[in-house]
Coordinates of C-alpha atoms in Angstrom, one line a residue:
Chain X
M201 CA 16.2 -21.9 -20.9
T202 CA 14.8 -21.9 -24.4
L203 CA 11.3 -20.7 -24.6
P204 CA 8.7 -22.1 -27.0
Q205 CA 8.1 -19.7 -29.8
A206 CA 4.5 -19.1 -28.8
I207 CA 5.5 -18.1 -25.2
A208 CA 8.3 -15.9 -26.4
E209 CA 6.0 -14.1 -28.8
Y210 CA 3.3 -13.7 -26.1
L211 CA 5.9 -12.1 -23.7
V212 CA 7.1 -9.8 -26.4
T213 CA 3.5 -8.7 -27.2
L214 CA 2.8 -8.2 -23.5
A215 CA 5.9 -6.0 -23.0
T216 CA 5.6 -4.0 -26.2
Q217 CA 1.8 -3.4 -26.2
Q218 CA 0.6 -3.6 -22.6
R219 CA 3.7 -2.1 -21.0
E220 CA 4.7 0.3 -23.8
L221 CA 8.2 -0.9 -24.2
A222 CA 10.8 1.5 -25.4
Y223 CA 14.6 1.2 -25.6
L224 CA 17.7 3.3 -26.1
Q225 CA 21.2 2.0 -26.7
V226 CA 23.8 4.3 -25.2
T227 CA 27.5 4.6 -24.9
E228 CA 29.4 4.3 -21.6
E229 CA 29.1 8.1 -21.3
G230 CA 25.4 8.0 -21.9
R231 CA 25.3 9.2 -25.5
I232 CA 22.5 7.8 -27.6
V233 CA 23.5 5.2 -30.2
S234 CA 20.0 4.0 -31.3
C235 CA 16.5 3.8 -30.1
G236 CA 13.1 2.2 -30.8
G237 CA 9.8 1.0 -29.4
H238 CA 7.0 3.2 -28.0
L239 CA 9.2 6.3 -27.5
H240 CA 6.4 8.7 -27.9
H241 CA 4.7 7.2 -24.8
Y242 CA 7.6 8.5 -22.7
G243 CA 7.6 11.9 -24.4
L244 CA 10.7 11.0 -26.4
Q245 CA 10.5 12.8 -29.8
K246 CA 13.2 13.8 -32.1
V247 CA 15.8 11.7 -30.4
E248 CA 19.0 11.6 -32.4
A249 CA 22.2 9.6 -32.2
G250 CA 25.0 11.4 -30.3
E251 CA 22.8 13.3 -28.0
Q252 CA 23.1 12.9 -24.2
I253 CA 20.4 10.6 -22.8
S254 CA 20.0 12.9 -19.8
D255 CA 19.0 15.7 -22.2
H256 CA 15.8 13.7 -22.9
L257 CA 15.4 11.7 -19.7
S258 CA 16.6 14.2 -17.0
Y259 CA 16.2 11.7 -14.3
L260 CA 19.2 9.8 -15.7
T261 CA 21.5 12.7 -14.9
G262 CA 24.6 11.4 -13.2
F263 CA 23.9 7.8 -14.0
F264 CA 26.6 7.3 -16.7
P265 CA 29.1 5.8 -16.9
H266 CA 27.0 2.9 -15.5
P267 CA 28.5 -0.2 -13.9
T268 CA 28.1 -3.4 -16.0
A269 CA 25.6 -4.9 -13.5
N270 CA 22.0 -4.7 -14.5
E271 CA 19.7 -2.5 -12.5
V272 CA 16.1 -1.7 -12.3
I273 CA 14.6 1.5 -10.9
H274 CA 11.0 0.5 -10.0
Y275 CA 8.1 2.8 -10.1
L276 CA 9.8 6.0 -11.2
Q277 CA 7.2 8.7 -11.6
T278 CA 8.2 11.3 -14.2
E279 CA 7.4 14.9 -14.1
Q280 CA 4.6 14.2 -16.7
G281 CA 3.0 11.8 -14.2
L282 CA 4.0 8.5 -16.0
T283 CA 5.2 5.7 -13.8
V284 CA 8.0 3.7 -15.4
D285 CA 10.3 0.8 -14.6
V286 CA 13.7 1.9 -15.9
H287 CA 16.0 -1.1 -16.7
L288 CA 19.6 -0.3 -17.1
M289 CA 21.3 -3.3 -18.7
S290 CA 24.5 -4.3 -20.3
H291 CA 24.9 -7.0 -22.9
A292 CA 28.1 -7.8 -24.8
D293 CA 29.7 -4.3 -24.4
E294 CA 26.5 -2.6 -25.3
Q295 CA 24.5 -0.6 -22.8
W296 CA 20.8 -0.3 -22.9
V297 CA 18.1 1.7 -21.2
V298 CA 14.7 -0.1 -21.4
L299 CA 11.5 1.6 -20.3
L300 CA 8.4 -0.2 -19.3
D301 CA 5.2 1.4 -18.1
S302 CA 4.4 0.3 -14.5
G303 CA 1.5 2.5 -13.7
V304 CA -1.0 -0.3 -13.1
E305 CA 1.4 -2.2 -10.7
A306 CA 2.3 1.1 -8.9
R307 CA -1.3 1.9 -8.2
K308 CA -1.8 -1.5 -6.6
Q309 CA 1.4 -1.2 -4.6
T310 CA 0.4 2.3 -3.5
E311 CA -2.9 1.1 -2.1
I312 CA -1.3 -1.7 0.0
Q313 CA 1.6 0.5 1.2
Q314 CA -0.7 3.4 2.0
I315 CA -2.8 1.2 4.4
G316 CA 0.3 -0.4 5.9
N317 CA 2.0 3.0 6.5
E318 CA -1.1 4.5 8.0
L319 CA -1.4 1.7 10.4
A320 CA 2.3 2.0 11.3
L321 CA 1.7 5.7 12.0
L322 CA -1.3 4.8 14.1
R323 CA 0.7 2.4 16.2
Q324 CA 3.4 5.0 16.7
D325 CA 0.8 7.6 17.8
Y326 CA -0.8 5.1 20.2
A327 CA 2.6 4.2 21.7
K328 CA 3.3 7.9 22.1
L329 CA 0.0 8.3 23.9
L330 CA 0.7 5.4 26.3
N331 CA 4.1 6.8 27.0
Q332 CA 2.6 10.2 27.8
Y333 CA 0.1 8.5 30.1
Q334 CA 2.9 6.5 31.9
H335 CA 5.0 9.7 32.2
Q336 CA 2.1 11.5 33.7
L337 CA 1.6 8.8 36.2
G338 CA 5.2 8.8 37.1
N339 CA 5.2 12.6 37.6
Q340 CA 2.1 12.4 39.6
Y341 CA 3.5 9.7 41.9
S342 CA 6.8 11.6 42.4
S343 CA 4.8 14.7 43.3
Q344 CA 2.6 12.7 45.7
Q345 CA 5.7 11.1 47.3
H346 CA 7.1 14.6 47.8
T347 CA 3.9 15.9 49.3
G348 CA 3.6 12.8 51.5
Q349 CA 7.1 13.3 52.9
Q350 CA 6.4 16.9 53.7
H351 CA 3.1 16.2 55.4
T352 CA 3.7 12.9 57.2
G353 CA 7.4 12.6 57.4
Q354 CA 6.9 8.8 57.3
Q355 CA 8.8 8.1 54.2
H356 CA 12.5 8.1 53.9
A357 CA 14.3 10.7 51.9
G358 CA 15.3 9.4 48.5
Q359 CA 12.6 6.7 48.4
Q360 CA 11.7 6.0 44.8
H361 CA 8.8 4.5 43.1
S362 CA 9.6 1.2 41.4
D363 CA 7.6 -1.4 39.4
D364 CA 7.5 -3.8 42.4
Q365 CA 6.3 -1.0 44.7
P366 CA 3.1 0.4 43.2
P367 CA 1.9 3.8 44.3
G368 CA -1.0 4.1 46.7
N369 CA -4.4 5.6 46.0
Q370 CA -4.0 8.6 43.8
P371 CA -6.2 11.6 43.3
L372 CA -7.7 12.3 39.9
S373 CA -5.2 13.6 37.4
V374 CA -5.5 14.9 33.9
I375 CA -3.4 13.2 31.2
S376 CA -2.8 16.2 28.9
G377 CA -5.4 18.9 29.1
T378 CA -8.6 18.4 27.2
H379 CA -9.5 16.1 24.4
S380 CA -12.3 16.5 21.8
V381 CA -14.2 13.2 21.9
S382 CA -17.5 11.7 21.0
L383 CA -19.3 9.6 23.6
L384 CA -21.7 6.9 22.5
A385 CA -24.4 5.6 24.8
I386 CA -25.6 2.1 23.9
E387 CA -28.8 1.0 25.6
L388 CA -30.2 -2.6 25.4
Y389 CA -33.9 -3.3 25.6
A390 CA -35.7 -6.5 26.1
D391 CA -38.6 -7.5 23.9
A392 CA -41.1 -6.5 26.6
E393 CA -39.6 -3.0 26.8
C394 CA -39.8 -2.8 23.0
A395 CA -43.4 -3.7 23.1
Q396 CA -44.0 -1.1 25.7
F397 CA -42.3 1.6 23.7
S398 CA -44.3 0.7 20.6
T399 CA -47.6 1.3 22.5
S400 CA -46.7 4.1 25.0
S401 CA -46.7 7.8 24.4
P402 CA -43.3 9.5 24.3
S403 CA -44.0 11.4 27.5
S404 CA -44.2 8.1 29.4
K405 CA -40.6 7.2 28.5
S406 CA -38.9 9.4 31.0
S407 CA -37.0 6.6 32.7
P408 CA -36.8 3.4 30.8
F409 CA -33.7 2.2 32.4
F410 CA -34.5 -0.9 34.5
R411 CA -38.0 0.3 34.7
K412 CA -39.3 -3.1 34.5
S413 CA -38.1 -6.4 35.9
L414 CA -37.1 -8.6 33.0
P415 CA -36.3 -12.0 34.4
E416 CA -36.3 -13.5 30.9
V417 CA -33.2 -11.5 30.0
D418 CA -30.4 -13.1 31.8
L419 CA -26.8 -12.0 32.2
P420 CA -25.3 -14.4 29.6
T421 CA -27.6 -13.0 26.9
T422 CA -26.7 -9.4 27.8
N423 CA -23.0 -10.3 27.9
Q424 CA -23.2 -11.9 24.5
Y425 CA -24.7 -8.7 23.1
F426 CA -22.1 -6.5 24.7
A427 CA -19.3 -8.7 23.5
K428 CA -20.5 -8.2 19.9
I429 CA -21.0 -4.5 20.5
S430 CA -17.5 -4.1 22.1
Q431 CA -16.0 -5.8 19.0
I432 CA -17.6 -3.4 16.7
V433 CA -16.6 -0.4 18.8
V434 CA -13.0 -1.5 19.0
E435 CA -12.9 -2.2 15.2
E436 CA -13.9 1.4 14.7
S437 CA -11.1 2.7 17.0
G438 CA -13.4 3.3 19.9
L439 CA -12.8 2.5 23.6
M440 CA -15.5 0.7 25.5
H441 CA -15.3 2.8 28.6
S442 CA -18.0 1.2 30.8
I443 CA -20.7 -1.4 30.8
F444 CA -23.2 -1.2 33.6
G445 CA -26.4 -3.2 33.5
K446 CA -27.9 -2.7 30.1
R447 CA -26.0 0.4 29.2
A448 CA -22.5 0.8 27.8
I449 CA -20.6 4.0 27.1
A450 CA -18.0 4.0 24.3
L451 CA -15.4 6.8 23.7
F452 CA -14.2 7.9 20.3
G453 CA -11.3 10.3 19.6
L454 CA -8.8 9.2 22.3
I455 CA -7.2 6.4 20.2
P456 CA -5.7 8.1 17.1
T457 CA -7.3 7.1 13.9
T458 CA -6.5 7.7 10.3
S459 CA -9.6 9.8 9.9
H460 CA -9.0 11.9 13.1
Q461 CA -12.7 12.6 13.3
S462 CA -14.3 11.2 16.4
V463 CA -17.7 12.4 15.3
Y464 CA -17.5 10.4 12.0
T465 CA -16.3 7.3 13.6
S466 CA -18.9 7.4 16.4
I467 CA -21.7 7.9 13.9
R468 CA -20.4 5.2 11.6
T469 CA -20.2 2.8 14.6
A470 CA -23.7 3.7 15.7
K471 CA -25.0 3.0 12.2
R472 CA -23.2 -0.3 12.1
L473 CA -24.7 -1.3 15.5
L474 CA -28.2 -0.2 14.4
Q475 CA -27.9 -2.3 11.3
Q476 CA -26.7 -5.3 13.3
F477 CA -29.6 -5.1 15.7
S478 CA -32.3 -3.4 13.6
A479 CA -34.4 -6.5 13.2
L480 CA -34.8 -6.8 17.0
A481 CA -36.5 -3.3 17.2
D482 CA -39.0 -4.2 14.6
P483 CA -42.5 -4.3 16.3
D484 CA -43.4 -7.3 14.2
H485 CA -40.4 -9.1 15.6
V486 CA -41.5 -8.1 19.1
E487 CA -45.0 -9.3 18.5
A488 CA -43.7 -12.6 17.2
G489 CA -42.8 -13.3 20.8
H490 CA -39.0 -13.5 20.7
R491 CA -38.0 -13.6 24.3
D492 CA -34.2 -14.0 24.1
S493 CA -33.4 -11.1 21.9
L494 CA -32.6 -7.5 22.7
A495 CA -33.0 -4.3 20.8
I496 CA -30.7 -1.4 20.9
G497 CA -30.9 2.4 21.3
L498 CA -28.0 4.8 20.7
G499 CA -27.1 8.3 21.6
I500 CA -24.0 10.4 20.8
T501 CA -22.7 13.5 22.5
T502 CA -19.5 15.4 21.5
G503 CA -17.4 17.9 23.3
E504 CA -14.2 18.6 25.2
V505 CA -13.5 16.2 28.1
S506 CA -10.6 15.8 30.6
I507 CA -9.2 12.3 31.1
G508 CA -7.3 11.1 34.1
P509 CA -6.4 7.8 35.7
I510 CA -7.5 6.8 39.2
E511 CA -5.7 4.1 41.0
T512 CA -8.5 2.2 42.7
S513 CA -6.2 -0.3 44.4
P514 CA -2.5 -1.0 44.1
G515 CA -1.7 -1.6 40.5
V516 CA -5.2 -1.2 39.3
Q517 CA -6.0 1.9 37.4
V518 CA -9.3 3.0 35.8
L519 CA -9.7 5.9 33.4
N520 CA -12.1 8.7 34.5
I521 CA -13.5 11.1 32.1
F522 CA -15.3 14.2 33.0
G523 CA -16.9 17.2 31.2
P524 CA -20.3 18.3 30.0
A525 CA -20.4 15.8 27.2
V526 CA -20.1 13.0 29.8
L527 CA -23.1 14.3 31.7
A528 CA -25.0 14.8 28.5
V529 CA -24.4 11.2 27.3
Y530 CA -25.9 9.8 30.4
E531 CA -29.0 12.0 30.2
L532 CA -29.3 11.1 26.5
G533 CA -29.2 7.4 27.5
D534 CA -32.3 7.9 29.6
V535 CA -34.4 9.3 26.8
L536 CA -33.5 6.8 24.1
S537 CA -36.0 4.4 22.4
P538 CA -35.3 1.0 20.9
G539 CA -34.0 1.2 17.3
E540 CA -33.1 4.9 17.3
L541 CA -30.0 7.0 17.1
L542 CA -30.1 10.4 18.8
V543 CA -27.3 12.9 18.6
D544 CA -26.8 16.2 20.5
A545 CA -26.4 19.6 18.7
A546 CA -22.6 19.5 18.9
T547 CA -22.4 16.1 17.2
F548 CA -24.9 17.2 14.6
T549 CA -23.0 20.4 13.8
A550 CA -19.7 18.5 13.5
S551 CA -21.2 15.7 11.4
D552 CA -20.8 17.9 8.4
R553 CA -22.1 16.0 5.3
Q554 CA -23.8 13.5 7.4
Q555 CA -26.2 16.1 8.7
A556 CA -28.7 15.2 5.9
D557 CA -29.2 11.9 7.6
F558 CA -30.7 13.6 10.7
K559 CA -33.8 15.6 11.6
R560 CA -34.2 17.8 14.5
G561 CA -36.6 16.7 17.2
S562 CA -38.7 14.6 14.9
P563 CA -40.8 12.7 15.8
F564 CA -40.6 13.3 19.5
D565 CA -39.7 17.0 19.4
R566 CA -36.9 16.8 21.9
S567 CA -35.2 20.1 22.3
G568 CA -31.6 20.2 21.0
L569 CA -31.5 16.6 19.8
Y570 CA -31.4 15.2 16.3
R571 CA -32.7 11.8 15.3
L572 CA -31.3 9.6 12.5
T573 CA -34.0 9.3 9.9
P574 CA -34.7 5.9 8.4
K575 CA -33.8 5.6 4.7
Chain L
M192 CA 23.7 26.3 -16.6
I193 CA 24.4 23.0 -14.8
Q194 CA 22.0 20.1 -14.1
K195 CA 22.5 18.2 -10.8
K196 CA 20.7 15.3 -9.2
V197 CA 19.5 15.9 -5.6
C198 CA 17.9 13.1 -3.5
M199 CA 15.4 13.3 -0.7
V200 CA 16.1 10.6 1.9
G201 CA 14.5 9.6 5.1
A202 CA 12.0 7.4 6.9
F203 CA 8.4 7.2 5.6
A204 CA 5.9 10.0 6.4
T205 CA 8.6 12.5 7.3
G206 CA 7.3 15.0 4.7
K207 CA 9.8 14.5 1.8
T208 CA 7.2 14.7 -0.8
S209 CA 5.6 17.7 0.9
L210 CA 8.9 19.5 1.0
V211 CA 9.4 19.0 -2.7
A212 CA 5.8 20.0 -3.5
R213 CA 6.2 23.2 -1.5
F214 CA 9.5 24.0 -3.1
V215 CA 8.6 23.2 -6.7
K216 CA 4.9 24.0 -6.9
G217 CA 4.3 26.1 -3.8
I218 CA 1.6 23.8 -2.6
Y219 CA 0.8 21.7 0.5
T220 CA -1.7 19.1 1.5
D221 CA -2.4 17.7 4.9
K222 CA -3.3 14.3 3.6
Y223 CA -0.5 11.7 3.9
Q224 CA 0.1 10.0 0.6
T225 CA 2.8 7.4 0.5
T226 CA 5.4 7.4 -2.1
V227 CA 6.1 4.2 -4.0
G228 CA 9.4 4.2 -5.9
V229 CA 10.7 7.6 -6.9
K230 CA 9.0 10.9 -7.9
I231 CA 11.0 13.1 -10.2
D232 CA 10.7 16.9 -10.1
K233 CA 12.8 19.7 -11.4
K234 CA 13.6 23.2 -10.2
Q235 CA 16.0 25.9 -11.2
V236 CA 17.8 28.0 -8.7
E237 CA 20.5 30.7 -9.0
V238 CA 23.5 30.6 -6.8
E239 CA 26.3 33.2 -7.0
G240 CA 25.3 33.9 -10.6
T241 CA 25.2 30.3 -11.7
E242 CA 22.0 28.7 -12.8
V243 CA 21.5 25.2 -11.3
T244 CA 18.8 22.9 -12.4
M245 CA 18.0 20.5 -9.5
I246 CA 16.7 17.1 -10.6
L247 CA 14.9 16.1 -7.5
W248 CA 14.6 12.4 -6.7
D249 CA 12.0 12.1 -4.0
I250 CA 12.8 8.6 -3.0
H251 CA 10.2 6.5 -1.1
G252 CA 10.7 6.5 2.6
E253 CA 12.3 3.6 4.5
D254 CA 9.4 1.6 5.8
E255 CA 8.1 -2.0 6.4
F256 CA 7.6 -2.5 2.7
Q257 CA 10.7 -1.0 1.1
N258 CA 14.3 -0.3 2.1
V259 CA 15.9 2.6 0.3
R260 CA 18.1 1.1 -2.4
M261 CA 21.5 2.9 -2.5
S262 CA 21.7 2.5 -6.3
Y263 CA 19.0 5.1 -6.5
L264 CA 21.5 7.6 -5.2
R265 CA 23.9 6.9 -8.0
G266 CA 25.1 10.2 -9.6
A267 CA 23.6 12.3 -6.9
S268 CA 25.4 15.6 -6.2
A269 CA 23.7 16.2 -2.8
Y270 CA 20.8 15.0 -0.7
L271 CA 18.4 16.2 2.0
L272 CA 18.2 13.9 5.0
V273 CA 14.7 14.4 6.3
I274 CA 13.7 13.9 9.9
D275 CA 10.2 14.2 11.3
G276 CA 10.5 16.3 14.5
T277 CA 7.4 14.6 15.9
R278 CA 8.8 11.0 15.6
R279 CA 12.0 10.1 17.3
S280 CA 12.1 6.9 15.3
S281 CA 12.7 8.9 12.1
L282 CA 15.9 10.3 13.6
E283 CA 17.3 6.8 14.0
V284 CA 16.3 5.8 10.5
A285 CA 17.9 9.0 9.2
L286 CA 21.2 8.2 10.9
N287 CA 21.2 4.7 9.5
L288 CA 20.5 6.0 6.0
K289 CA 23.3 8.6 6.3
A290 CA 25.8 5.9 7.2
K291 CA 24.6 3.7 4.3
V292 CA 24.8 6.6 1.8
S293 CA 28.3 7.5 2.9
E294 CA 29.4 3.9 2.5
S295 CA 27.8 3.5 -0.9
I296 CA 28.5 6.8 -2.7
G297 CA 30.9 8.6 -0.5
N298 CA 30.6 11.8 1.4
I299 CA 28.6 14.0 -0.9
P300 CA 27.1 17.3 0.5
F301 CA 23.9 16.9 2.5
I302 CA 21.7 18.9 4.8
A303 CA 19.7 17.4 7.7
V304 CA 16.2 18.8 7.7
V305 CA 14.0 18.5 10.8
N306 CA 10.6 18.9 9.4
K307 CA 7.1 19.7 10.8
C308 CA 8.3 22.6 13.0
D309 CA 4.7 23.9 12.9
L310 CA 4.0 21.0 15.3
Q311 CA 6.8 22.0 17.7
D312 CA 4.6 21.2 20.8
E313 CA 4.4 17.6 19.6
W314 CA 8.1 17.2 18.9
E315 CA 9.9 14.2 20.2
I316 CA 13.3 15.4 18.9
D317 CA 14.7 17.6 21.7
E318 CA 17.6 19.9 22.1
K319 CA 19.8 17.0 23.1
D320 CA 19.1 15.3 19.8
I321 CA 19.8 18.5 18.0
A322 CA 23.1 18.9 19.9
R323 CA 24.0 15.3 19.1
L324 CA 23.5 16.0 15.3
K325 CA 25.5 19.2 15.4
A326 CA 28.3 17.4 17.2
K327 CA 28.5 15.1 14.1
D328 CA 28.9 18.3 12.0
F329 CA 25.5 18.0 10.5
E330 CA 24.1 21.2 9.0
L331 CA 20.6 21.4 10.4
I332 CA 17.6 23.3 9.2
R333 CA 14.2 23.3 10.7
T334 CA 11.4 23.3 8.2
S335 CA 7.7 23.2 7.8
A336 CA 6.2 22.3 4.5
K337 CA 2.8 23.3 5.9
T338 CA 3.7 26.8 6.9
D339 CA 6.5 27.2 4.4
I340 CA 9.3 27.7 6.9
G341 CA 12.9 27.0 5.8
I342 CA 12.0 25.3 2.5
E343 CA 13.7 27.8 0.1
H344 CA 16.6 28.1 2.5
C345 CA 17.4 24.4 2.7
F346 CA 17.3 23.8 -1.0
H347 CA 19.3 27.0 -1.7
R348 CA 21.9 25.9 0.9
L349 CA 22.1 22.6 -0.8
A350 CA 22.7 24.3 -4.2
E351 CA 25.4 26.4 -2.7
K352 CA 27.1 23.3 -1.4
I353 CA 26.9 21.7 -4.8
I354 CA 28.5 24.8 -6.4
N355 CA 31.2 24.8 -3.8
E356 CA 32.0 21.2 -4.6
L357 CA 32.5 21.9 -8.4
P358 CA 36.1 21.9 -9.6
Q359 CA 37.5 25.4 -9.8
P360 CA 38.4 26.6 -13.3
A361 CA 42.2 26.5 -13.9

């Protein structure tokens, strides 16, 4: 292919100026014959004919004699921190080393690859967790089989659990000791409740949950809200543990994430949810008489919990979670107000640089709780 | 003084870059930073009175984006085959890479490194796997770039192997 003069000149300009082209002609043994281009960009100074190229570019140690086939070493990062595409080429019995700066492309490639590899690691961690869970169940069943045989004598010796023979009801078990998690309580409020909150004193809010019959809020509306909430929770690597009435509990820290900080992800999720539903907690919005919209209140507790599966019926397992943080999140759910995010002391302490976003007790002076302050 | 090329080979996120950083600069970071292409470093060691400058090729890990190109190992005098003790999949990748390297550039000296021994509780590589590797005559060294276990030893052993492979003076 013969290129038009203008395009050929453009490409040469691109290579020489934007990618800092430099070249060295070498013998078969890697001795320098001649050189040119932007040598200084690659730290090549005082290069003389007859010298070994690996004395100047140590990364080419062992590369010569080089086969006649052309070769490119992409994104070679030198000791000086430069990223270079190294082209080794042969042409009519001459051997050339051509250097092109590839720092810009390498940075783009790194960004994509970093995300891809982190996700791959995440998948592997998740698979490991599930294997661990299945292994635990298997052990538990074997143990129960053994105990059952001893106590009832009803099962035949050597009877094994198989996939088509699910185990019977099982006692609570613990997957693998304790886990540090954050629990997020998500409470939905109808407009009428929001209006009540906006006019009542804090002390009257001791039990807002289902305090008032709200026939205008039907199940489909509630479910639509929880579908959206669940989506956001899952996007943030949380598990939607339970939905009961107008309250949901989400769990952060069980599914491995790249940040490995359950507190951060739970707070980030809560902020996203607040942002999504903030308009609905606005008193003006309530007074405007919207009857089919719900507001949201959020609370986070953090602590060590134990997690174990319970087989509620053959083949159906539910995950039970227990520990002080679980009790606390339910208590926190009872004292929430529409449009607010409350966190317990453990969450606040672990939230590190996000602590500035919270104030203790204000404005309701609740002991040991911190409230997200509006910006 | 002699100058020799040494490659780091293994699956992605096994800790190749961390091993080099610990060996060359004595530093470690917990944050995983993927390697694109190759990172070059240099370190001088002394073996039996001979100074060896190791030109370290920290080659990107085998992952969904990149297969390790065997041409990158051209001219290598030895290599470290890095396995992540916490990920069994990295062992299979390492064995495949070992076969590819032998096929491409022959049987040059290598050492199999089982990294992340600070996370022994989370290891998926068990004694059976270790025995399997030893049965293949692999020289195995357990390392931790984080806690600086076995790093100097594995690179020093590699340098010894390089020296032993050099032609004896007549």
